XYZ file of N, CA and C in Angstrom:
204
model
N 16.343 -87.534 -12.608
C 15.736 -88.819 -12.334
C 15.047 -88.771 -10.969
N 13.882 -89.397 -10.866
C 13.121 -89.363 -9.630
C 13.587 -90.462 -8.691
N 13.554 -90.120 -7.407
C 13.856 -91.161 -6.433
C 12.545 -91.787 -5.961
N 12.620 -92.712 -5.035
C 11.437 -93.453 -4.581
C 10.408 -92.550 -3.914
N 10.849 -91.517 -3.192
C 9.888 -90.653 -2.503
C 9.071 -89.849 -3.496
N 9.671 -89.397 -4.600
C 8.910 -88.671 -5.608
C 7.894 -89.584 -6.278
N 8.277 -90.819 -6.545
C 7.365 -91.772 -7.159
C 6.224 -92.093 -6.204
N 6.536 -92.258 -4.931
C 5.496 -92.555 -3.944
C 4.523 -91.390 -3.839
N 5.036 -90.177 -3.878
C 4.168 -89.006 -3.806
C 3.274 -88.918 -5.041
N 3.789 -89.276 -6.187
C 3.028 -89.189 -7.424
C 1.911 -90.226 -7.465
N 2.100 -91.370 -6.809
C 1.078 -92.419 -6.840
C 0.238 -92.429 -5.572
N 0.389 -91.450 -4.724
C -0.391 -91.362 -3.492
C -1.851 -91.132 -3.843
N -2.737 -91.924 -3.259
C -4.160 -91.791 -3.555
C -4.920 -91.475 -2.270
N -6.192 -91.201 -2.428
C -7.043 -90.931 -1.273
C -7.093 -92.156 -0.375
N -7.152 -93.328 -0.971
C -7.188 -94.556 -0.175
C -5.921 -94.712 0.665
N -4.775 -94.338 0.099
C -3.524 -94.399 0.861
C -3.564 -93.437 2.046
N -4.116 -92.264 1.829
C -4.204 -91.278 2.909
C -5.159 -91.747 4.003
N -6.259 -92.374 3.615
C -7.201 -92.893 4.606
C -6.549 -94.013 5.412
N -5.824 -94.871 4.741
C -5.124 -95.952 5.450
C -4.097 -95.401 6.431
N -3.353 -94.373 6.009
C -2.380 -93.756 6.924
C -3.079 -93.108 8.111
N -4.222 -92.469 7.875
C -4.970 -91.835 8.965
C -5.486 -92.892 9.936
N -5.985 -94.001 9.421
C -6.465 -95.080 10.292
C -5.347 -95.617 11.165
N -4.162 -95.695 10.607
C -3.033 -96.251 11.352
C -2.491 -95.274 12.386
N -2.610 -93.965 12.133
C -1.970 -93.004 13.022
C -2.917 -92.302 13.985
N -4.223 -92.283 13.708
C -5.167 -91.589 14.583
C -5.828 -92.564 15.545
N -6.096 -92.069 16.750
C -6.774 -92.888 17.747
C -8.281 -92.682 17.624
N -9.036 -93.522 18.275
C -10.493 -93.408 18.268
C -10.990 -92.058 18.770
N -10.490 -91.584 19.925
C -10.938 -90.272 20.406
C -10.589 -89.124 19.440
N -9.462 -89.205 18.779
C -9.106 -88.160 17.819
C -10.081 -88.139 16.647
N -10.464 -89.318 16.181
C -11.422 -89.394 15.082
C -12.794 -88.892 15.542
N -13.197 -89.250 16.764
C -14.487 -88.797 17.294
C -14.526 -87.279 17.425
N -13.436 -86.684 17.883
C -13.368 -85.226 18.011
C -13.446 -84.571 16.637
N -12.754 -85.122 15.669
C -12.785 -84.554 14.321
C -14.191 -84.627 13.729
N -14.860 -85.758 13.906
C -16.219 -85.906 13.388
C -17.160 -84.929 14.095
N -17.013 -84.769 15.407
C -17.866 -83.836 16.156
C -17.638 -82.398 15.699
N -16.388 -82.025 15.454
C -16.102 -80.666 14.994
C -16.682 -80.405 13.609
N -16.554 -81.374 12.724
C -17.124 -81.221 11.377
C -18.646 -81.138 11.454
N -19.262 -81.952 12.304
C -20.720 -81.915 12.457
C -21.180 -80.578 13.036
N -20.461 -80.066 14.038
C -20.835 -78.786 14.631
C -20.673 -77.651 13.627
N -19.610 -77.670 12.878
C -19.402 -76.637 11.864
C -20.466 -76.738 10.772
N -20.774 -77.934 10.341
C -21.819 -78.117 9.333
C -23.170 -77.639 9.827
N -23.511 -77.959 11.076
C -24.772 -77.490 11.655
C -24.803 -75.973 11.686
N -23.704 -75.383 12.115
C -23.645 -73.921 12.201
C -23.813 -73.290 10.832
N -23.118 -73.801 9.853
C -23.184 -73.205 8.522
C -24.538 -73.435 7.846
N -25.179 -74.566 8.113
C -26.434 -74.868 7.435
C -27.660 -74.262 8.111
N -27.694 -74.268 9.434
C -28.929 -73.939 10.128
C -28.924 -72.599 10.854
N -27.777 -72.003 11.044
C -27.734 -70.726 11.752
C -27.746 -69.615 10.716
N -28.921 -69.166 10.387
C -29.053 -68.105 9.406
C -29.727 -66.874 9.996
N -29.766 -66.778 11.325
C -30.265 -65.562 11.959
C -29.406 -64.413 11.458
N -30.005 -63.336 10.973
C -29.214 -62.268 10.348
C -28.088 -61.717 11.233
N -28.355 -61.521 12.525
C -27.314 -60.966 13.388
C -26.137 -61.934 13.514
N -26.445 -63.207 13.725
C -25.386 -64.206 13.849
C -24.680 -64.404 12.516
N -25.455 -64.408 11.439
C -24.858 -64.554 10.112
C -23.876 -63.411 9.842
N -24.256 -62.184 10.173
C -23.369 -61.036 9.967
C -22.131 -61.123 10.844
N -22.288 -61.600 12.081
C -21.115 -61.701 12.952
C -20.148 -62.764 12.435
N -20.687 -63.888 11.930
C -19.814 -64.905 11.343
C -19.142 -64.370 10.080
N -19.881 -63.588 9.314
C -19.335 -62.985 8.109
C -18.180 -62.049 8.464
N -18.383 -61.232 9.482
C -17.324 -60.312 9.923
C -16.133 -61.082 10.470
N -16.387 -62.184 11.174
C -15.298 -63.002 11.697
C -14.461 -63.570 10.553
N -15.133 -64.048 9.498
C -14.395 -64.597 8.360
C -13.492 -63.524 7.754
N -14.018 -62.312 7.623
C -13.205 -61.236 7.066
C -12.037 -60.891 7.991
N -12.273 -60.870 9.294
C -11.182 -60.547 10.218
C -10.121 -61.640 10.229
N -10.523 -62.874 9.884
C -9.570 -63.983 9.819
C -8.817 -63.991 8.493
N -9.174 -63.062 7.592
C -8.476 -62.963 6.322
C -9.088 -63.786 5.216
N -10.309 -64.273 5.411
C -10.974 -65.084 4.396
C -11.842 -64.168 3.547
N -11.602 -64.164 2.266
C -12.406 -63.366 1.358
C -13.560 -64.220 0.857
N -14.770 -63.784 1.098
C -15.909 -64.621 0.725
C -16.743 -64.002 -0.392
N -16.400 -62.836 -0.843
C -17.128 -62.265 -1.987
C -16.277 -61.263 -2.714
């Protein structure tokens, strides 16, 4: 038989997670997260210089990420 925590986990939605994040994160934490996502997105979308692209590719492999 399931207890209340299992039921709560089963009905957890994205909206619940967003509400929890709003309640627990401060404004500066959210700003830093948005800035990091924007910087990463810019890097991945616009930095396609072959040398830099290869170095990022090698970094991903050294970090243990398999990309192909």
